Coordinates of C-alpha atoms in Angstrom, one line a residue:
X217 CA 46.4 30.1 137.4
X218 CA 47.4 33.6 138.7
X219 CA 46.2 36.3 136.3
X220 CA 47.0 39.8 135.9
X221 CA 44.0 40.9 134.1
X222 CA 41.6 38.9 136.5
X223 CA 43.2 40.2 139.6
X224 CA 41.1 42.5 141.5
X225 CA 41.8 46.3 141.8
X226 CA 40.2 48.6 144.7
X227 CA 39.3 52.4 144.0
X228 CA 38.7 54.3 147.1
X229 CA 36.1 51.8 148.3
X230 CA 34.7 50.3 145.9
X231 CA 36.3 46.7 145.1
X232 CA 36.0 45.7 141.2
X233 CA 36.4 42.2 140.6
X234 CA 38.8 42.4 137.2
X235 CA 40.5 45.0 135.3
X236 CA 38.6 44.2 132.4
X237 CA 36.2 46.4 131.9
X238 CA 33.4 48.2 129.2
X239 CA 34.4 51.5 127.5
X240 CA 31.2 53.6 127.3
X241 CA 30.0 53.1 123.6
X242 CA 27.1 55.5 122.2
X243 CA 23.7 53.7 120.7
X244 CA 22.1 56.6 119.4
X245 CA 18.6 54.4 120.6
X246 CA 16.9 57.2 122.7
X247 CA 13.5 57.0 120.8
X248 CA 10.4 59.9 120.8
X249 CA 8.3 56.7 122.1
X250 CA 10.3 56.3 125.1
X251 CA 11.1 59.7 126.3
X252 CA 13.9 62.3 125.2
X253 CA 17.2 60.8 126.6
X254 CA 15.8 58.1 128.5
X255 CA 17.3 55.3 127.8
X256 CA 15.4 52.2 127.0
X257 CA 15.2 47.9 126.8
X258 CA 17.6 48.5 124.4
X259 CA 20.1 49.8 126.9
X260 CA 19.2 47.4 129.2
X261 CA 20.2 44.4 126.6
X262 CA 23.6 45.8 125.4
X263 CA 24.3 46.6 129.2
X264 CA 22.5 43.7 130.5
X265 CA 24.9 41.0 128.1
X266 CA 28.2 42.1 129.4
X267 CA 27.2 41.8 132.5
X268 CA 26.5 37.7 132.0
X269 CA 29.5 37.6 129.9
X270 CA 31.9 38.4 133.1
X271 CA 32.5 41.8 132.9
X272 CA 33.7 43.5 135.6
X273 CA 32.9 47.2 135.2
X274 CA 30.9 48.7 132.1
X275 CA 30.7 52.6 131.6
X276 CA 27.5 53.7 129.7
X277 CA 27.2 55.5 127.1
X278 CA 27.5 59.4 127.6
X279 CA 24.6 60.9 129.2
X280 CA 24.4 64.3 128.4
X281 CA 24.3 66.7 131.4
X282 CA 21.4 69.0 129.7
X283 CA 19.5 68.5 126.4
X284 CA 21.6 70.7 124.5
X285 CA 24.9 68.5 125.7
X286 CA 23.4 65.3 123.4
X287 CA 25.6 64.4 120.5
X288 CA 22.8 63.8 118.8
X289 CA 18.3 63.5 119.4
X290 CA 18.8 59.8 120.1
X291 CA 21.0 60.5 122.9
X292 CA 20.6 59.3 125.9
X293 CA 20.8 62.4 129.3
X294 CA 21.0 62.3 133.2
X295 CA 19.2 65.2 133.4
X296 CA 15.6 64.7 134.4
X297 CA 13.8 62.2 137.0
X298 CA 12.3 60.1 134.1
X299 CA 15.9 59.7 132.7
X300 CA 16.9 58.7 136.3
X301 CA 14.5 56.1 136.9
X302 CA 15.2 54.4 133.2
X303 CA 18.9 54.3 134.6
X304 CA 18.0 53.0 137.8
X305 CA 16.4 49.7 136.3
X306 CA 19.7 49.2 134.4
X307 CA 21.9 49.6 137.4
X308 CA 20.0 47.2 138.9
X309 CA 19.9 44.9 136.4
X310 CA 23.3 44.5 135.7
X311 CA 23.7 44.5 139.4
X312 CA 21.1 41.5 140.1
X313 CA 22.5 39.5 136.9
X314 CA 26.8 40.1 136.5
X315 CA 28.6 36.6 136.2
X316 CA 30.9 38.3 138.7
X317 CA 30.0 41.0 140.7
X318 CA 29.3 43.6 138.0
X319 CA 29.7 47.2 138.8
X320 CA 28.5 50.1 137.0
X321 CA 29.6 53.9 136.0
X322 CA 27.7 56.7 133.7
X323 CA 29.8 58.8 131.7
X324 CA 28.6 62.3 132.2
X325 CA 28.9 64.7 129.1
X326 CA 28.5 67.9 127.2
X327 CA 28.7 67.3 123.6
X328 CA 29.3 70.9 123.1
X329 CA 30.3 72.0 119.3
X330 CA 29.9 68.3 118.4
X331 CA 26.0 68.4 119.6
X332 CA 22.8 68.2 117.4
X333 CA 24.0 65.9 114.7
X334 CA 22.2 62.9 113.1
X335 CA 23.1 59.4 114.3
X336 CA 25.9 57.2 112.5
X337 CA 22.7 55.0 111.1
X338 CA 20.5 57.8 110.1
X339 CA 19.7 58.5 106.3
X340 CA 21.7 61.9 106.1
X341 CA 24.5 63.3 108.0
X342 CA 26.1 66.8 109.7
X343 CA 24.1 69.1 112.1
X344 CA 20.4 68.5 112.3
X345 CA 18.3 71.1 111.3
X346 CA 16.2 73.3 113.6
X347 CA 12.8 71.6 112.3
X348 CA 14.4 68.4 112.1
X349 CA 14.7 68.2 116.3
X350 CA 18.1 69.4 116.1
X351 CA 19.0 72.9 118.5
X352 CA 21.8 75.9 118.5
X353 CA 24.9 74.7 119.5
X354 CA 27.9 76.2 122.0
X355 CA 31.4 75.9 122.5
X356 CA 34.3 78.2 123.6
X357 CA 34.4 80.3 120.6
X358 CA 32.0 80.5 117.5
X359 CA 34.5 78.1 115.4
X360 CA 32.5 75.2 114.2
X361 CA 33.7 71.5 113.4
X362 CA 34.5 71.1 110.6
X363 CA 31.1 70.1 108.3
X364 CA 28.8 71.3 111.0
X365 CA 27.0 74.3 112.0
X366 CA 28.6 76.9 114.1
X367 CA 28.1 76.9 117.5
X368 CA 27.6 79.9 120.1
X369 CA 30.3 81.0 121.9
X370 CA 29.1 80.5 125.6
X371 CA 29.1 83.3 128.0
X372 CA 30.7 82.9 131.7
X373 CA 26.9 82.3 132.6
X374 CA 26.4 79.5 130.5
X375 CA 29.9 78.0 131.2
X376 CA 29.2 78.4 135.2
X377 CA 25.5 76.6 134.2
X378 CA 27.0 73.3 132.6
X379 CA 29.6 73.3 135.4
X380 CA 26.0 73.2 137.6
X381 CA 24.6 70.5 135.2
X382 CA 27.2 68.1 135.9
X383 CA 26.8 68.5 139.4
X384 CA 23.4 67.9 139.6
X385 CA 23.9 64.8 136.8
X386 CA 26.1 63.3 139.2
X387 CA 24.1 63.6 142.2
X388 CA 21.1 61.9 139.8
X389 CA 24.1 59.0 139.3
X390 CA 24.5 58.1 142.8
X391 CA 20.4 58.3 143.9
X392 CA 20.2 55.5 140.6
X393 CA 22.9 53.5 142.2
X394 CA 25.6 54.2 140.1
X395 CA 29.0 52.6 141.5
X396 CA 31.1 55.5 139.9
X397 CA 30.7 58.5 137.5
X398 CA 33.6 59.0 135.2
X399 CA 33.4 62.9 133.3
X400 CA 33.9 62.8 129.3
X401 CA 36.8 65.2 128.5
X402 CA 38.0 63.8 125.5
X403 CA 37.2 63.3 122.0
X404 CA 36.4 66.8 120.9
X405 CA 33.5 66.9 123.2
X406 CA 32.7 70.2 125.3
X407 CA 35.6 69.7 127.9
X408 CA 38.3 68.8 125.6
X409 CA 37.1 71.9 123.3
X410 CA 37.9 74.0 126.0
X411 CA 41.4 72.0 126.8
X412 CA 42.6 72.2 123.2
X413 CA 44.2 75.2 121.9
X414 CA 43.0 74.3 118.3
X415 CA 39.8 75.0 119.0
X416 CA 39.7 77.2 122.2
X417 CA 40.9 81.0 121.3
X418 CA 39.3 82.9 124.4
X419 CA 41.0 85.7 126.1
X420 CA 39.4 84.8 129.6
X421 CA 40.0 83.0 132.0
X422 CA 38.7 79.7 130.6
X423 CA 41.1 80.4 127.7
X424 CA 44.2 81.6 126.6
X425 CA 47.0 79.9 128.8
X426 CA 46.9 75.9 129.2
X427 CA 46.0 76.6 132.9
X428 CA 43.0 78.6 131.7
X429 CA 42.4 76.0 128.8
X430 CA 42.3 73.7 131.5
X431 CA 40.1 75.4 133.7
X432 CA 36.3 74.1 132.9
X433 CA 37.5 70.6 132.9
X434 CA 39.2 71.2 136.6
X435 CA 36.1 72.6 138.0
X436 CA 33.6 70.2 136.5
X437 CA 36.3 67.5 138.5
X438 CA 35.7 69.9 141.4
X439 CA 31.9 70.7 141.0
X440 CA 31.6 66.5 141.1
X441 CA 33.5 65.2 143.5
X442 CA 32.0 67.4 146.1
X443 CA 28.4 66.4 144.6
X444 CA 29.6 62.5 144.8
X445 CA 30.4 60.5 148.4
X446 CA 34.2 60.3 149.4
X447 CA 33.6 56.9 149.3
X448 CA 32.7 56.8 145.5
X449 CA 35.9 56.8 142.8
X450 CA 35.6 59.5 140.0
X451 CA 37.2 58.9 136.9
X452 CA 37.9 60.7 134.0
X453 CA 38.5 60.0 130.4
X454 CA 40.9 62.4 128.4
X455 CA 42.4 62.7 125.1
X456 CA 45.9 62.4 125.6
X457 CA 47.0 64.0 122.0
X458 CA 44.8 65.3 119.0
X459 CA 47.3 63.9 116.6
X460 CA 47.6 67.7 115.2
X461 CA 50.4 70.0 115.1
X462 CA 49.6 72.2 117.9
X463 CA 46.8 70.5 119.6
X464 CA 46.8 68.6 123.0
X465 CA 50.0 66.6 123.3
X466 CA 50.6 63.6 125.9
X467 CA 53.2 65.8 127.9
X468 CA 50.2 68.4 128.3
X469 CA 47.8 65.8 129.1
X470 CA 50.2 64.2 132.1
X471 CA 49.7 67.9 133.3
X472 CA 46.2 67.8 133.1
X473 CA 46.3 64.3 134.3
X474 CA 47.9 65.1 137.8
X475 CA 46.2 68.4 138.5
X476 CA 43.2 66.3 137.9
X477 CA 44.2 63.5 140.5
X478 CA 45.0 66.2 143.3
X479 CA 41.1 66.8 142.9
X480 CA 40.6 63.7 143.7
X481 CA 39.9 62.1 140.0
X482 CA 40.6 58.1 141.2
X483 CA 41.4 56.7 137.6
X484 CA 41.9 58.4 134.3
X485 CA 40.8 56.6 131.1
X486 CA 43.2 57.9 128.7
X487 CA 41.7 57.9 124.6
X488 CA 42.8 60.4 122.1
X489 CA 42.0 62.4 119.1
X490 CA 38.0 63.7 118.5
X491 CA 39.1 67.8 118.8
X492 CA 39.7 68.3 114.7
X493 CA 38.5 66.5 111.8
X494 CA 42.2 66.9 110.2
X495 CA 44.2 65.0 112.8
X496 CA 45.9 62.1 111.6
X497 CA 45.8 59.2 113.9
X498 CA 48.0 56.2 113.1
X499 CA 46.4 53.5 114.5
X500 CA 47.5 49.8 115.2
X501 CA 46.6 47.4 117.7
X502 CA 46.8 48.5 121.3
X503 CA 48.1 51.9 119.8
X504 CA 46.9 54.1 122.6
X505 CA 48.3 52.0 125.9
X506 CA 51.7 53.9 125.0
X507 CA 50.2 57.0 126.5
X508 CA 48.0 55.2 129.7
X509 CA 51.6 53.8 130.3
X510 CA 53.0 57.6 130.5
X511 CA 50.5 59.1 131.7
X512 CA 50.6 57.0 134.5
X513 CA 54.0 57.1 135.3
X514 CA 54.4 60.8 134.7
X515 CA 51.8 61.9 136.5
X516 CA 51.4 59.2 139.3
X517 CA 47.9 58.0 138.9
X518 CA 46.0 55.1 137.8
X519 CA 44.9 54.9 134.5
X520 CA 43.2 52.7 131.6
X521 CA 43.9 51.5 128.6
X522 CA 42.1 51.9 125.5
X523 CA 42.1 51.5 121.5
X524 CA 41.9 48.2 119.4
X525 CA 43.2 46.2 122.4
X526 CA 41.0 42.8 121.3
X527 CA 42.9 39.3 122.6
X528 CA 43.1 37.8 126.4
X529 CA 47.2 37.8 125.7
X530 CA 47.4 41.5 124.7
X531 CA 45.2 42.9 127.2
X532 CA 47.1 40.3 129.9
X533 CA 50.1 42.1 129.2
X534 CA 49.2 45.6 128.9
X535 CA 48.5 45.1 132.8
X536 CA 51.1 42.6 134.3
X537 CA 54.2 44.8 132.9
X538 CA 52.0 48.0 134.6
X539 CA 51.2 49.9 131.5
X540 CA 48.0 50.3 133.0
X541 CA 45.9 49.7 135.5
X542 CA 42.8 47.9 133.6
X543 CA 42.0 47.7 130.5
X544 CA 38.6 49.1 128.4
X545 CA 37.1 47.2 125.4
X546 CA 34.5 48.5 123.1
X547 CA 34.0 46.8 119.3
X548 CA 35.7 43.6 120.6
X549 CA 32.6 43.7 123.4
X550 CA 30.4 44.1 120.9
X551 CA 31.7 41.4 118.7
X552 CA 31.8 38.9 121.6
X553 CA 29.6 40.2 124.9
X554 CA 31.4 36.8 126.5
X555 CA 35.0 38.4 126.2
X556 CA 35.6 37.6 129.4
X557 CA 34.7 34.4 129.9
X558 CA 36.8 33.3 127.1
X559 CA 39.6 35.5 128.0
X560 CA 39.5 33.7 130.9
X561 CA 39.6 30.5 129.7
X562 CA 42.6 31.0 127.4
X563 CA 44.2 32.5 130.4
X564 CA 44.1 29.3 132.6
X565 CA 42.0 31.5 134.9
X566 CA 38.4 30.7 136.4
X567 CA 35.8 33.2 136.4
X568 CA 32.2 32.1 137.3
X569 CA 29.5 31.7 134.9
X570 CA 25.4 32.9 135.1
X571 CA 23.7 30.0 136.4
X572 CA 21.6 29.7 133.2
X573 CA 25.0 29.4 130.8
X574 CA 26.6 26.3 133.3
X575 CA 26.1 24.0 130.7
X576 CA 28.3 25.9 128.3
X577 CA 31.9 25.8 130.3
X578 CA 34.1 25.0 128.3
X579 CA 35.5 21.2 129.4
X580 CA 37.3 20.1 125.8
X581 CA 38.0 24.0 124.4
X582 CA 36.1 27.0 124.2

């Protein structure tokens, strides 16, 4: 039966076989055994099962652009040849073993402020200390998130460096076979620091006004798609609000959102909050597709949908009313790596299976 969520979709030229696809979800499983940021069999698994259960596109976890971008020691980076190659046996693993024809991004990112913090599983919490393995952070002023150590503000040097590091991150992306790069400028992380006027009080010209505010997040688009072939989509995740009075609204972020497609950003990815540990998010199922649907009408580009959106019937109807383009799933991945296979099934829609699961289509119910 026709499906709206298992209809192809085509970004610049890459074809991708469904619009449901993996939002990039951190493991904190960079180990000192395996290399600083380079990620690992770990990576390959938790990538590696999405791809058999019939997703169509999976983001990785961010990959910090430089060692001081990680969000925490366990995080995985783009930013050295060894980190490459480990990348390069994922992408070709999910590549050689997809149930449909797989594709894969890396989200590239500068933790910023939000940098050198234990892990979510890790016996403490808050900034790691300096003899710990944790490092100085920046941001766009010295105003620290709240519970964590004060960064550095960064000097137009250091700004004009990361802007560099993401260049050369993505040009590692595309020698590993990467199908697309999509930039992190959302959840409080470097980018969206600079965006939000909650956190960024500069007086130069990556502050003040929202086109200054804007700025570093514009030229890292720029800086990447010139790095990146034409024939390669670029996508971009933002936080469309920081549910706090005077943060980032969505009208803001349709700004953003368009100056970002005349760059030649593909797809925007549209999440929310991260910038301020006072925002006050109210969430309920599928309570972020609300502003993927606006930002793609108001600003005339494709976007994705994101936040709690868990059932085949949901997701189905997010895209065939045009609230989005495709939709991203991260916890309901992780609680059922076949998503899509099932989806598909209580869609009335075939998708194939790995060879080695044929004995498990469903003939009586899934």
């Amino acid at each position: 039966m026709p499906s709206a969520l298992f209809t192809p979709i085509e970004l610049r030229s890459l074809t991708i076989p469904h619009r449901g696809w993996v939002s990039p979800m951190c493991q904190y499983s960079c180990t000192p055994e395996t290399g600083e940021g380079v990620p690992n069999d770990w990576h390959l698994m938790h990538l590696g099962s999405f791809a058999a259960g019939g997703a169509a596109l999976m983001l990785t976890e961010a990959a910090a652009v430089n060692a001081a971008g990680r969000i925490s020691p366990r995080d995985a980076g783009l930013y050295t040849d060894e980190q490459a190659a480990a990348w390069e046996r994922i992408v070709h693993f999910v590549h050689q073993h997809g149930a449909v024809d797989c594709k894969i991004g890396v989200q590239l990112a500068h933790a910023g402020r939000k940098g050198s913090t234990y892990w979510p599983f890790a016996d403490r919490s808050g900034s790691v200390r300096a003899d710990d393995g944790g490092w100085v952070t920046s941001g766009p002023s010295n105003q620290p998130f709240e519970g964590y150590a004060p960064p550095v503000a960064m000097s137009e040097q250091e700004i004009e460096g990361v802007v560099a590091d993401f260049a050369t991150a993505a040009g590692r992306a595309v020698a590993a076979g990467f199908d697309t790069v999509e930039i992190h400028g959302a959840h409080g992380y470097l980018l969206h620091q600079f965006q939000s006027p909650l956190i960024n009080t500069r007086t130069d010209k990556w502050g003040g006004s929202e086109e200054g505010r804007n700025r570093l997040m514009l030229t890292v688009v720029d800086a990447v798609r010139d790095v990146i072939p034409d024939s390669m989509p670029l996508l971009l995740r933002i936080s469309a609000t920081d549910w706090a009075e005077g943060g980032v609204d969505v009208e803001a972020s349709v700004r953003l959102a368009r100056a970002a497609a005349e760059r030649g950003v593909d797809l925007v990815d549209v999440s929310s909050g991260g910038a301020v540990a006072h925002q006050k998010i109210r969430a309920v199922p599928g309570y972020q597709a609300g502003f993927a649907e606006q930002v793609k009408r108001d600003a005339g580009v494709r976007t994705g949908a994101v936040g709690l959106l868990t059932s085949p019937a949901q997701t189905e109807d997010i895209v065939a009313n045009g609230r989005a383009d495709a939709v991203f799933m991260a916890r309901a991945a992780l609680r059922d790596p076949h998503w899509w296979l099932r989806a598909a099934y209580e869609l009335g829609y075939d998708i194939p299976w790995v060879p080695q699961y044929q004995r498990a289509v469903p003939r009586h119910g899934f």
